[in-house]
PDB file of C-alpha atoms in Angstrom:
ATOM      1  CA  UNK A1278       0.278   0.312   0.270  1.00 71.00           C
ATOM      2  CA  UNK A1279       1.239   3.505  -0.955  1.00 79.00           C
ATOM      3  CA  UNK A1280       2.257   6.068   1.929  1.00 88.00           C
ATOM      4  CA  UNK A1281       2.914   9.283   1.768  1.00 94.00           C
ATOM      5  CA  UNK A1282       5.565  10.898   4.671  1.00 96.00           C
ATOM      6  CA  UNK A1283       5.433  14.085   5.697  1.00 97.00           C
ATOM      7  CA  UNK A1284       8.729  14.731   7.421  1.00 92.00           C
ATOM      8  CA  UNK A1285       7.760  17.735   9.727  1.00 95.00           C
ATOM      9  CA  UNK A1286       4.797  18.524  11.887  1.00 95.00           C
ATOM     10  CA  UNK A1287       5.483  21.983  12.602  1.00 97.00           C
ATOM     11  CA  UNK A1288       7.018  24.557  10.538  1.00 97.00           C
ATOM     12  CA  UNK A1289       7.817  28.111  12.176  1.00 97.00           C
ATOM     13  CA  UNK A1290       8.575  30.920  10.499  1.00 97.00           C
ATOM     14  CA  UNK A1291       8.295  34.540   9.849  1.00 97.00           C
ATOM     15  CA  UNK A1292       6.989  36.734   7.432  1.00 97.00           C
ATOM     16  CA  UNK A1293       8.038  36.991   4.184  1.00 97.00           C
ATOM     17  CA  UNK A1294      11.286  34.271   4.665  1.00 98.00           C
ATOM     18  CA  UNK A1295      11.033  31.193   2.694  1.00 98.00           C
ATOM     19  CA  UNK A1296       9.495  28.238   3.119  1.00 98.00           C
ATOM     20  CA  UNK A1297      10.168  24.445   2.360  1.00 97.00           C
ATOM     21  CA  UNK A1298       7.327  22.480   3.141  1.00 98.00           C
ATOM     22  CA  UNK A1299       8.886  18.453   2.787  1.00 97.00           C
ATOM     23  CA  UNK A1300       6.889  15.201   1.730  1.00 97.00           C
ATOM     24  CA  UNK A1301       7.934  11.687   0.619  1.00 96.00           C
ATOM     25  CA  UNK A1302       5.278   8.798  -0.428  1.00 94.00           C
ATOM     26  CA  UNK A1303       6.749   5.048  -1.229  1.00 88.00           C
ATOM     27  CA  UNK A1304       5.823   4.193  -4.344  1.00 72.00           C
ATOM     28  CA  UNK A1305       7.269   3.446  -7.390  1.00 63.00           C
ATOM     29  CA  UNK A1306       4.469   3.665  -9.151  1.00 72.00           C
ATOM     30  CA  UNK A1307       3.845   6.268 -12.215  1.00 72.00           C
ATOM     31  CA  UNK A1308       1.539   8.284  -9.247  1.00 81.00           C
ATOM     32  CA  UNK A1309      -0.550  11.549  -9.916  1.00 86.00           C
ATOM     33  CA  UNK A1310       0.573  14.177  -6.695  1.00 90.00           C
ATOM     34  CA  UNK A1311      -1.101  16.910  -4.852  1.00 92.00           C
ATOM     35  CA  UNK A1312      -0.848  19.371  -2.054  1.00 96.00           C
ATOM     36  CA  UNK A1313      -3.641  20.818  -0.506  1.00 96.00           C
ATOM     37  CA  UNK A1314      -4.413  23.883   2.307  1.00 96.00           C
ATOM     38  CA  UNK A1315      -6.755  23.705   5.001  1.00 95.00           C
ATOM     39  CA  UNK A1316      -7.749  27.094   7.221  1.00 92.00           C
ATOM     40  CA  UNK A1317      -8.892  26.223  10.459  1.00 86.00           C
ATOM     41  CA  UNK A1318     -12.187  24.332  10.760  1.00 80.00           C
ATOM     42  CA  UNK A1319     -12.623  24.476   6.940  1.00 84.00           C
ATOM     43  CA  UNK A1320     -12.379  22.161   3.866  1.00 87.00           C
ATOM     44  CA  UNK A1321      -8.957  21.193   1.873  1.00 92.00           C
ATOM     45  CA  UNK A1322      -8.796  23.526  -0.999  1.00 93.00           C
ATOM     46  CA  UNK A1323      -5.983  22.366  -3.580  1.00 92.00           C
ATOM     47  CA  UNK A1324      -3.107  24.463  -4.028  1.00 95.00           C
ATOM     48  CA  UNK A1325      -1.488  22.851  -6.668  1.00 93.00           C
ATOM     49  CA  UNK A1326      -1.344  18.892  -9.022  1.00 90.00           C
ATOM     50  CA  UNK A1327       1.467  16.723 -10.815  1.00 89.00           C
ATOM     51  CA  UNK A1328       0.172  14.651 -13.143  1.00 83.00           C
ATOM     52  CA  UNK A1329       2.645  14.490 -15.553  1.00 81.00           C
ATOM     53  CA  UNK A1330       4.736  16.358 -18.174  1.00 84.00           C
ATOM     54  CA  UNK A1331       7.340  19.638 -16.605  1.00 87.00           C
ATOM     55  CA  UNK A1332       8.279  18.059 -12.719  1.00 89.00           C
ATOM     56  CA  UNK A1333       7.851  21.631 -11.500  1.00 95.00           C
ATOM     57  CA  UNK A1334       4.496  22.927 -11.563  1.00 95.00           C
ATOM     58  CA  UNK A1335       3.302  26.397 -10.138  1.00 96.00           C
ATOM     59  CA  UNK A1336       0.280  26.580  -7.812  1.00 94.00           C
ATOM     60  CA  UNK A1337      -2.226  28.838  -6.609  1.00 94.00           C
ATOM     61  CA  UNK A1338      -1.120  31.963  -3.742  1.00 93.00           C
ATOM     62  CA  UNK A1339       2.534  31.482  -5.225  1.00 96.00           C
ATOM     63  CA  UNK A1340       3.882  28.351  -4.338  1.00 97.00           C
ATOM     64  CA  UNK A1341       5.002  26.108  -6.174  1.00 97.00           C
ATOM     65  CA  UNK A1342       6.818  22.111  -5.681  1.00 97.00           C
ATOM     66  CA  UNK A1343       8.804  20.294  -7.273  1.00 95.00           C
ATOM     67  CA  UNK A1344       8.343  15.992  -8.586  1.00 93.00           C
ATOM     68  CA  UNK A1345      11.920  14.109  -8.012  1.00 92.00           C
ATOM     69  CA  UNK A1346      10.673  10.575  -9.443  1.00 89.00           C
ATOM     70  CA  UNK A1347      14.281   9.192  -8.445  1.00 90.00           C
ATOM     71  CA  UNK A1348      13.960  11.208  -4.733  1.00 91.00           C
ATOM     72  CA  UNK A1349       9.880   9.768  -4.110  1.00 92.00           C
ATOM     73  CA  UNK A1350       9.374  13.598  -3.396  1.00 94.00           C
ATOM     74  CA  UNK A1351       7.215  16.181  -3.875  1.00 96.00           C
ATOM     75  CA  UNK A1352       8.241  19.187  -1.528  1.00 97.00           C
ATOM     76  CA  UNK A1353       6.830  22.350  -1.115  1.00 98.00           C
ATOM     77  CA  UNK A1354       7.919  25.324  -1.742  1.00 98.00           C
ATOM     78  CA  UNK A1355       7.471  29.545  -1.576  1.00 98.00           C
ATOM     79  CA  UNK A1356       9.816  32.079  -2.042  1.00 97.00           C
ATOM     80  CA  UNK A1357       7.863  34.869   0.360  1.00 97.00           C
ATOM     81  CA  UNK A1358       5.410  33.734   3.112  1.00 97.00           C
ATOM     82  CA  UNK A1359       1.904  35.727   4.406  1.00 97.00           C
ATOM     83  CA  UNK A1360       0.451  36.025   7.758  1.00 96.00           C
ATOM     84  CA  UNK A1361      -1.934  34.425   5.487  1.00 95.00           C
ATOM     85  CA  UNK A1362      -0.066  31.357   4.945  1.00 97.00           C
ATOM     86  CA  UNK A1363      -0.947  30.014   8.132  1.00 97.00           C
ATOM     87  CA  UNK A1364      -2.527  26.913   7.853  1.00 97.00           C
ATOM     88  CA  UNK A1365      -1.826  23.003   7.812  1.00 97.00           C
ATOM     89  CA  UNK A1366      -0.442  21.663   4.271  1.00 98.00           C
ATOM     90  CA  UNK A1367      -1.374  17.872   3.497  1.00 97.00           C
ATOM     91  CA  UNK A1368       0.288  15.765   0.997  1.00 96.00           C
ATOM     92  CA  UNK A1369      -1.528  13.447  -0.355  1.00 93.00           C
ATOM     93  CA  UNK A1370      -0.987  11.074  -3.620  1.00 90.00           C
ATOM     94  CA  UNK A1371      -3.872   8.720  -5.770  1.00 84.00           C
ATOM     95  CA  UNK A1372      -3.482   5.037  -5.578  1.00 66.00           C
ATOM     96  CA  UNK A1373      -4.216   3.351  -8.327  1.00 56.00           C
ATOM     97  CA  UNK A1374      -7.566   0.669  -7.026  1.00 52.00           C
ATOM     98  CA  UNK A1375      -9.150  -1.512  -9.143  1.00 52.00           C
ATOM     99  CA  UNK A1376     -10.006  -1.178 -12.626  1.00 47.00           C
ATOM    100  CA  UNK A1377      -7.216   1.984 -13.114  1.00 44.00           C
ATOM    101  CA  UNK A1378      -8.948   3.681 -10.880  1.00 45.00           C
ATOM    102  CA  UNK A1379      -6.709   6.770  -9.391  1.00 48.00           C
ATOM    103  CA  UNK A1380      -8.671   8.843  -7.481  1.00 63.00           C
ATOM    104  CA  UNK A1381      -8.178   7.817  -3.644  1.00 81.00           C
ATOM    105  CA  UNK A1382      -5.770   9.935  -2.494  1.00 88.00           C
ATOM    106  CA  UNK A1383      -3.560   8.875   0.316  1.00 89.00           C
ATOM    107  CA  UNK A1384      -2.625  12.067   2.655  1.00 94.00           C
ATOM    108  CA  UNK A1385      -0.122  13.350   4.598  1.00 96.00           C
ATOM    109  CA  UNK A1386       0.061  13.878   8.451  1.00 96.00           C
ATOM    110  CA  UNK A1387       0.199  17.194   7.371  1.00 97.00           C
ATOM    111  CA  UNK A1388       2.454  20.540   7.884  1.00 98.00           C
ATOM    112  CA  UNK A1389       1.457  22.950  10.137  1.00 97.00           C
ATOM    113  CA  UNK A1390       2.875  26.054   8.728  1.00 97.00           C
ATOM    114  CA  UNK A1391       3.139  29.488  11.714  1.00 97.00           C
ATOM    115  CA  UNK A1392       3.733  32.479   9.921  1.00 97.00           C
ATOM    116  CA  UNK A1393       4.986  34.937  12.324  1.00 96.00           C
ATOM    117  CA  UNK A1394       5.387  38.042  12.138  1.00 95.00           C
TER     118      UNK A1394
ATOM    119  CA  UNK B 855     -21.694  27.878  -9.020  1.00 61.00           C
ATOM    120  CA  UNK B 856     -22.008  26.409  -5.527  1.00 78.00           C
ATOM    121  CA  UNK B 857     -19.181  23.892  -3.931  1.00 92.00           C
ATOM    122  CA  UNK B 858     -19.475  21.034  -2.565  1.00 95.00           C
ATOM    123  CA  UNK B 859     -21.968  21.499   0.515  1.00 96.00           C
ATOM    124  CA  UNK B 860     -22.015  19.206   3.204  1.00 97.00           C
ATOM    125  CA  UNK B 861     -24.740  18.313   6.188  1.00 96.00           C
ATOM    126  CA  UNK B 862     -25.611  18.609   8.646  1.00 97.00           C
ATOM    127  CA  UNK B 863     -22.226  20.706   9.985  1.00 95.00           C
ATOM    128  CA  UNK B 864     -21.793  19.712  13.289  1.00 96.00           C
ATOM    129  CA  UNK B 865     -23.533  17.221  15.046  1.00 96.00           C
ATOM    130  CA  UNK B 866     -23.565  14.728  18.824  1.00 98.00           C
ATOM    131  CA  UNK B 867     -24.571  11.214  18.506  1.00 98.00           C
ATOM    132  CA  UNK B 868     -24.385   9.213  21.449  1.00 98.00           C
ATOM    133  CA  UNK B 869     -22.301   5.855  21.407  1.00 98.00           C
ATOM    134  CA  UNK B 870     -24.189   3.004  19.539  1.00 97.00           C
ATOM    135  CA  UNK B 871     -26.404   5.396  17.907  1.00 98.00           C
ATOM    136  CA  UNK B 872     -26.631   5.640  14.120  1.00 98.00           C
ATOM    137  CA  UNK B 873     -25.672   9.190  11.922  1.00 98.00           C
ATOM    138  CA  UNK B 874     -26.853  10.000   8.594  1.00 98.00           C
ATOM    139  CA  UNK B 875     -24.344  12.671   6.512  1.00 98.00           C
ATOM    140  CA  UNK B 876     -25.044  14.407   3.226  1.00 98.00           C
ATOM    141  CA  UNK B 877     -23.327  15.562   0.305  1.00 98.00           C
ATOM    142  CA  UNK B 878     -24.165  17.382  -2.611  1.00 97.00           C
ATOM    143  CA  UNK B 879     -21.742  18.131  -5.322  1.00 96.00           C
ATOM    144  CA  UNK B 880     -20.785  20.248  -7.611  1.00 95.00           C
ATOM    145  CA  UNK B 881     -23.086  20.783 -10.476  1.00 93.00           C
ATOM    146  CA  UNK B 882     -21.884  18.226 -13.259  1.00 90.00           C
ATOM    147  CA  UNK B 883     -19.861  15.964 -11.191  1.00 91.00           C
ATOM    148  CA  UNK B 884     -19.941  12.699 -10.920  1.00 91.00           C
ATOM    149  CA  UNK B 885     -18.026  10.961  -8.554  1.00 91.00           C
ATOM    150  CA  UNK B 886     -17.983  11.617  -4.911  1.00 94.00           C
ATOM    151  CA  UNK B 887     -15.347  10.616  -1.919  1.00 94.00           C
ATOM    152  CA  UNK B 888     -15.824  10.495   1.445  1.00 96.00           C
ATOM    153  CA  UNK B 889     -13.142  10.754   3.542  1.00 96.00           C
ATOM    154  CA  UNK B 890     -12.523  10.710   7.813  1.00 97.00           C
ATOM    155  CA  UNK B 891     -10.248  13.150   9.280  1.00 95.00           C
ATOM    156  CA  UNK B 892      -9.450  12.364  13.032  1.00 95.00           C
ATOM    157  CA  UNK B 893      -8.369  14.891  14.796  1.00 90.00           C
ATOM    158  CA  UNK B 894      -4.545  15.817  14.346  1.00 87.00           C
ATOM    159  CA  UNK B 895      -3.969  13.760  11.447  1.00 91.00           C
ATOM    160  CA  UNK B 896      -4.580  13.934   7.787  1.00 94.00           C
ATOM    161  CA  UNK B 897      -7.847  12.359   6.316  1.00 95.00           C
ATOM    162  CA  UNK B 898      -8.396   8.939   5.447  1.00 95.00           C
ATOM    163  CA  UNK B 899     -10.302   7.903   2.102  1.00 93.00           C
ATOM    164  CA  UNK B 900     -13.181   5.595   3.413  1.00 96.00           C
ATOM    165  CA  UNK B 901     -16.033   5.332  -0.510  1.00 92.00           C
ATOM    166  CA  UNK B 902     -15.668   6.174  -3.715  1.00 92.00           C
ATOM    167  CA  UNK B 903     -18.912   6.622  -5.472  1.00 93.00           C
ATOM    168  CA  UNK B 904     -18.961   7.079  -9.166  1.00 90.00           C
ATOM    169  CA  UNK B 905     -22.317   7.275 -11.543  1.00 89.00           C
ATOM    170  CA  UNK B 906     -24.085   5.471  -8.793  1.00 90.00           C
ATOM    171  CA  UNK B 907     -21.513   2.839  -8.042  1.00 91.00           C
ATOM    172  CA  UNK B 908     -19.168   1.910  -5.739  1.00 92.00           C
ATOM    173  CA  UNK B 909     -15.678   2.618  -6.878  1.00 87.00           C
ATOM    174  CA  UNK B 910     -13.729   2.493  -4.139  1.00 86.00           C
ATOM    175  CA  UNK B 911     -13.493   1.245  -0.156  1.00 91.00           C
ATOM    176  CA  UNK B 912     -10.475   1.954   2.564  1.00 91.00           C
ATOM    177  CA  UNK B 913      -9.727   0.421   5.773  1.00 92.00           C
ATOM    178  CA  UNK B 914     -13.077   0.534   7.825  1.00 96.00           C
ATOM    179  CA  UNK B 915     -15.673  -1.770   9.444  1.00 97.00           C
ATOM    180  CA  UNK B 916     -18.895  -2.391   7.612  1.00 96.00           C
ATOM    181  CA  UNK B 917     -20.651   0.505  10.181  1.00 98.00           C
ATOM    182  CA  UNK B 918     -19.093   2.404   7.697  1.00 98.00           C
ATOM    183  CA  UNK B 919     -21.684   2.493   4.346  1.00 97.00           C
ATOM    184  CA  UNK B 920     -22.714   5.138   1.476  1.00 97.00           C
ATOM    185  CA  UNK B 921     -24.814   5.501  -1.402  1.00 96.00           C
ATOM    186  CA  UNK B 922     -24.857   7.990  -4.188  1.00 96.00           C
ATOM    187  CA  UNK B 923     -28.004   9.180  -6.087  1.00 96.00           C
ATOM    188  CA  UNK B 924     -29.889   9.487  -9.149  1.00 95.00           C
ATOM    189  CA  UNK B 925     -28.480  12.848  -8.749  1.00 94.00           C
ATOM    190  CA  UNK B 926     -24.794  12.053  -8.232  1.00 95.00           C
ATOM    191  CA  UNK B 927     -25.807  13.335  -4.050  1.00 97.00           C
ATOM    192  CA  UNK B 928     -24.521  11.366  -1.718  1.00 97.00           C
ATOM    193  CA  UNK B 929     -24.739  10.071   1.933  1.00 98.00           C
ATOM    194  CA  UNK B 930     -22.619   8.227   4.134  1.00 98.00           C
ATOM    195  CA  UNK B 931     -23.890   6.289   6.597  1.00 98.00           C
ATOM    196  CA  UNK B 932     -22.004   5.189   9.854  1.00 98.00           C
ATOM    197  CA  UNK B 933     -23.720   2.393  12.945  1.00 97.00           C
ATOM    198  CA  UNK B 934     -23.606   1.584  16.477  1.00 98.00           C
ATOM    199  CA  UNK B 935     -20.938   4.716  17.018  1.00 98.00           C
ATOM    200  CA  UNK B 936     -18.048   4.271  18.622  1.00 98.00           C
ATOM    201  CA  UNK B 937     -15.988   7.819  20.502  1.00 97.00           C
ATOM    202  CA  UNK B 938     -13.660   6.999  18.334  1.00 97.00           C
ATOM    203  CA  UNK B 939     -15.689   7.455  15.643  1.00 98.00           C
ATOM    204  CA  UNK B 940     -15.613  11.552  16.142  1.00 98.00           C
ATOM    205  CA  UNK B 941     -13.900  12.905  13.195  1.00 97.00           C
ATOM    206  CA  UNK B 942     -14.172  15.614  10.638  1.00 96.00           C
ATOM    207  CA  UNK B 943     -16.031  13.855   8.146  1.00 97.00           C
ATOM    208  CA  UNK B 944     -14.438  15.382   3.981  1.00 96.00           C
ATOM    209  CA  UNK B 945     -16.425  14.641   1.116  1.00 96.00           C
ATOM    210  CA  UNK B 946     -15.071  14.911  -2.021  1.00 94.00           C
ATOM    211  CA  UNK B 947     -16.224  15.591  -5.386  1.00 93.00           C
ATOM    212  CA  UNK B 948     -14.473  15.162  -9.294  1.00 88.00           C
ATOM    213  CA  UNK B 949     -15.151  15.227 -12.395  1.00 84.00           C
ATOM    214  CA  UNK B 950     -14.291  11.649 -13.415  1.00 74.00           C
ATOM    215  CA  UNK B 951     -12.640   8.954 -10.813  1.00 67.00           C
ATOM    216  CA  UNK B 952      -8.789   8.977 -12.535  1.00 65.00           C
ATOM    217  CA  UNK B 953      -6.451  12.240 -12.286  1.00 64.00           C
ATOM    218  CA  UNK B 954      -8.621  15.164 -12.107  1.00 72.00           C
ATOM    219  CA  UNK B 955      -9.378  17.943  -8.490  1.00 80.00           C
ATOM    220  CA  UNK B 956     -11.481  16.617  -6.153  1.00 87.00           C
ATOM    221  CA  UNK B 957     -12.902  19.348  -3.950  1.00 90.00           C
ATOM    222  CA  UNK B 958     -13.948  18.744  -0.954  1.00 93.00           C
ATOM    223  CA  UNK B 959     -17.084  20.491   1.310  1.00 95.00           C
ATOM    224  CA  UNK B 960     -16.709  22.185   4.861  1.00 94.00           C
ATOM    225  CA  UNK B 961     -17.090  18.992   6.336  1.00 95.00           C
ATOM    226  CA  UNK B 962     -19.755  17.413   9.223  1.00 96.00           C
ATOM    227  CA  UNK B 963     -18.003  17.477  12.927  1.00 96.00           C
ATOM    228  CA  UNK B 964     -19.408  14.008  14.085  1.00 97.00           C
ATOM    229  CA  UNK B 965     -18.671  14.203  18.227  1.00 97.00           C
ATOM    230  CA  UNK B 966     -19.876  11.096  19.786  1.00 98.00           C
ATOM    231  CA  UNK B 967     -20.682  10.452  23.121  1.00 97.00           C
TER     232      UNK B 967
END
């Protein structure tokens, strides 16, 4: 079974500093990769996704991620964070289920990003 | 356009009771998935439905069941509630099952006492 490891449970950072949230996944086969953000008491919002093609993926709110197949990683980066980026971030991989369906998402445990003024 | 809507937003139930959670997908979306998010953890996959058929099931006991209706809305049912069922239940809709973005609702916060 596939698994996703988010290496940092909490990341504190000062406003306008760069940030990297790390994510590793276990599968050696082709997968789809996603980063979601969750603000308090809300659902999940998609930041970006990798399906195929360029390994550098740009998302909303200035975030980007790089797919590295050899290292099975999909780290999320932002060059300059804002207070409003304070939230929990989840990395997810799609699981190829029966019949080729890849809709099931396997999530990591999340990384809480705390941006301080 | 309305996003994914879930009802109710909050719910308190007693151990042993039954609960039904409801989800309306984005218009045009035929796939609905359910996830359980326990406090401090990432969401865990429970079910996926597409065109009213079950397309995937996570590692949850038979107390959990779901169905999808002709209008693509969905219900998640949980019988014989346990304290450990307390969680945020998230519904996600997507156009298809494969490789398309899943849009999540705000969730239903279930507390079992």
